[in-house]
Short mmCIF file of C-alpha atoms in Angstrom, two decimals:
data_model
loop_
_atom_site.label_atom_id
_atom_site.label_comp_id
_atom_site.label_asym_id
_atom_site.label_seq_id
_atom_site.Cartn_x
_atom_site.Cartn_y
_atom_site.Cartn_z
CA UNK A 1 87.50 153.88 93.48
CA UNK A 2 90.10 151.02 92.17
CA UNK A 3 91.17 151.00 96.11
CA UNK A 4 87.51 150.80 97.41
CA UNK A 5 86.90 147.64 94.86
CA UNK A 6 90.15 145.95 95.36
CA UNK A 7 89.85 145.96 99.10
CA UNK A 8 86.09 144.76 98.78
CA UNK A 9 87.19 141.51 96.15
CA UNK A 10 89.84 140.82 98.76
CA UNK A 11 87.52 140.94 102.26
CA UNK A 12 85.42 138.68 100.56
CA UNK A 13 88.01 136.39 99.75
CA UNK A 14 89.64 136.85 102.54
CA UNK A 15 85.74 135.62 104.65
CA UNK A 16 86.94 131.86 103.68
CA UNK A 17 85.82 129.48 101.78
CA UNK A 18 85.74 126.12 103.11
CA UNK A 19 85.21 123.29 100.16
CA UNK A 20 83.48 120.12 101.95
CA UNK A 21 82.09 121.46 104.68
CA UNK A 22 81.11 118.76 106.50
CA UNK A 23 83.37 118.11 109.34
CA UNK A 24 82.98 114.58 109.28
CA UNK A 25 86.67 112.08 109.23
CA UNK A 26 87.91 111.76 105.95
CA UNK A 27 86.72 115.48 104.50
CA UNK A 28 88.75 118.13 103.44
CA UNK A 29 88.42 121.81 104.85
CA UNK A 30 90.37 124.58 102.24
CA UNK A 31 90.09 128.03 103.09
CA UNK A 32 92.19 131.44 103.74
CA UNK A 33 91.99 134.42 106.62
CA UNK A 34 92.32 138.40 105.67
CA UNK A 35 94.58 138.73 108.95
CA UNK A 36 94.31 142.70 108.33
CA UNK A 37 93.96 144.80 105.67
CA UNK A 38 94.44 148.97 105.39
CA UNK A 39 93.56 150.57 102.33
CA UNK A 40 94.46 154.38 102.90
CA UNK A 41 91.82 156.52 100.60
CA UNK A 42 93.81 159.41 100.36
CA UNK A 43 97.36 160.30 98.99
CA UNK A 44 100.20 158.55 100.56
CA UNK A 45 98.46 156.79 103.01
CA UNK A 46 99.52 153.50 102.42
CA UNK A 47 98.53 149.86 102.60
CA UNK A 48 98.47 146.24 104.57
CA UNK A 49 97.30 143.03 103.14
CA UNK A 50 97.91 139.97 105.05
CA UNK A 51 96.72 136.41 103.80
CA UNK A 52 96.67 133.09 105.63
CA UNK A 53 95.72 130.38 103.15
CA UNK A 54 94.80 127.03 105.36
CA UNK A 55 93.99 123.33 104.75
CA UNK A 56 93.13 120.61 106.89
CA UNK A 57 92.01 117.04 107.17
CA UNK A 58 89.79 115.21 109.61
CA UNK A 59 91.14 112.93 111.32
CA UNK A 60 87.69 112.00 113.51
CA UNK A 61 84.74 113.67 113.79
CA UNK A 62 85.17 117.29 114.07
CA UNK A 63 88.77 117.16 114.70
CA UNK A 64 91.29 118.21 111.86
CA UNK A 65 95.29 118.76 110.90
CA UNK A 66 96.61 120.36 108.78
CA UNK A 67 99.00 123.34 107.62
CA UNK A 68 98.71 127.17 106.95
CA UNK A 69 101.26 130.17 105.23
CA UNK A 70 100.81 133.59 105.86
CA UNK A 71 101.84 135.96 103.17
CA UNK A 72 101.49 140.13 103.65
CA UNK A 73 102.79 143.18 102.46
CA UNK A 74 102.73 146.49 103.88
CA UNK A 75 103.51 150.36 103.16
CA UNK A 76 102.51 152.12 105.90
CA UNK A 77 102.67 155.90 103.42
CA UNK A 78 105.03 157.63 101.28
CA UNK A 79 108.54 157.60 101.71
CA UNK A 80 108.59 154.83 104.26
CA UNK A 81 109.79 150.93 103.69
CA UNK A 82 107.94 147.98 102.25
CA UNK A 83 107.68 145.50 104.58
CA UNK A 84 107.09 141.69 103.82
CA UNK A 85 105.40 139.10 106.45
CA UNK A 86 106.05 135.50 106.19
CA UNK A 87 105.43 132.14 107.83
CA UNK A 88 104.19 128.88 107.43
CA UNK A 89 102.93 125.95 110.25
CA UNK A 90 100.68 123.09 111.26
CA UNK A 91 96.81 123.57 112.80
CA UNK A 92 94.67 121.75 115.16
CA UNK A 93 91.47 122.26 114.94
CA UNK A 94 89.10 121.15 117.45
CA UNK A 95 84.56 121.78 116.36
CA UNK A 96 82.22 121.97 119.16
CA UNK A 97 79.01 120.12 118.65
CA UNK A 98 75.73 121.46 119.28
CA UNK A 99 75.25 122.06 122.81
CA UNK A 100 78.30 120.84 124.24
CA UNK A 101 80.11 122.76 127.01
CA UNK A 102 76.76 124.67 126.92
CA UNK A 103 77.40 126.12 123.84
CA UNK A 104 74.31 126.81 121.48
CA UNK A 105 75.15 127.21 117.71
CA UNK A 106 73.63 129.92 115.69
CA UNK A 107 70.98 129.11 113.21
CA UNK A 108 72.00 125.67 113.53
CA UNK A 109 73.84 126.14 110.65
CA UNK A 110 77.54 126.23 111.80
CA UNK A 111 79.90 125.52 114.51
CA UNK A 112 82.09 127.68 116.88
CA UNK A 113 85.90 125.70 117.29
CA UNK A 114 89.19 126.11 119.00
CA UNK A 115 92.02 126.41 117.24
CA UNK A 116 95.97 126.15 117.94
CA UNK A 117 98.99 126.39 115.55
CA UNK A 118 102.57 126.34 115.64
CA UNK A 119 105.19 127.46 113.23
CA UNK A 120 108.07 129.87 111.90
CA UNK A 121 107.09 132.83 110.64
CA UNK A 122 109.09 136.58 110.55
CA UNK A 123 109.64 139.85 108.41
CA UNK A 124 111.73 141.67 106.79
CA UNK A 125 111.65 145.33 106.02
CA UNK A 126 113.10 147.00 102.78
CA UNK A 127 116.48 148.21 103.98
CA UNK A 128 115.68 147.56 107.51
CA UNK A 129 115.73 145.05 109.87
CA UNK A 130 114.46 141.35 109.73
CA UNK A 131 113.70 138.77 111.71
CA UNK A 132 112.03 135.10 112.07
CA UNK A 133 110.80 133.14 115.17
CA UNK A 134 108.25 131.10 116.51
CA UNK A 135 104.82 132.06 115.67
CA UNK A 136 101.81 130.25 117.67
CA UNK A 137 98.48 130.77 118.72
CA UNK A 138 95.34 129.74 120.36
CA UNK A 139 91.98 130.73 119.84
CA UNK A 140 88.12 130.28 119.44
CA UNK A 141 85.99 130.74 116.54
CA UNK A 142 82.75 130.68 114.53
CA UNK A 143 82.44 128.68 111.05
CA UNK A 144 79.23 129.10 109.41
CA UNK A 145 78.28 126.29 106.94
CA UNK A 146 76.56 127.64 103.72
CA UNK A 147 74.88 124.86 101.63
CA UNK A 148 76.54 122.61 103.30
CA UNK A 149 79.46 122.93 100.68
CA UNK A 150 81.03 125.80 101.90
CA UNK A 151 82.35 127.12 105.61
CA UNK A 152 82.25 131.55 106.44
CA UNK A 153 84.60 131.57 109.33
CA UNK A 154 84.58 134.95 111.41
#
């Protein structure tokens, strides 16, 4: 039961929370990503918990810079090694506005984006082997605005 409550604090930490959510130049956006997560229920079955705080500032109109670390541990089950994920890097972050590129947004409430980020990140594994590299991406996604003060990115 511990398991089942810990894993449901950290997915809903994990859903982001984005302090001034408008995406206007000169805000803030603060937030954090469950990149996975594993809970096993039964004996032995391990565990993987990856976080990737994130902040950003807009530079125009829904267009923002910033930075992000990833931090994760994992024990896959019983008598095998702990392994630890790292990295850290700098975001773009690109909002589409309602109906642009024919793109409708949902409840009129939030806005899908396109995101790209660049960094070093690695791991290392208890008595195993490590390693670090470059870590980048590129990607859509959907941030919902709640209250306007806060952003529920999927």
């Amino acid at each position: 039961m511990k398991k089942l409550i810990l894993s449901g604090i950290l997915a809903v930490a994990g859903l982001a929370t984005t302090m001034n959510a408008q995406i206007q130049k000169g805000n803030w956006m603060v937030g954090s990503t469950i990149l996975s997560s594993n809970f096993g229920l039964n004996t032995g079955a391990g565990y993987d918990i990856k976080l990737q705080p994130r902040a950003a500032y807009f530079i125009e109109d829904n267009v923002a810079v910033g930075g992000y670390v990833t931090l994760g541990f994992s024990k896959p089950g019983a008598g095998q090694s702990t392994q630890f994920d790292y990295g850290v890097g700098a975001l773009g972050r690109y909002f589409l506005s309602p109906g642009e590129k024919g793109v409708d947004n949902l409840l009129n409430h939030g806005r899908f984006f396109l995101e790209g980020n660049i960094g070093v990140g690695g791991f290392n594994v208890e008595n195993g082997i490590s390693t670090t590299g470059l870590d980048f991406g590129v990607g859509p996604g959907y941030s919902y605005l709640l209250l306007q003060t806060s952003v529920f990115e999927v």
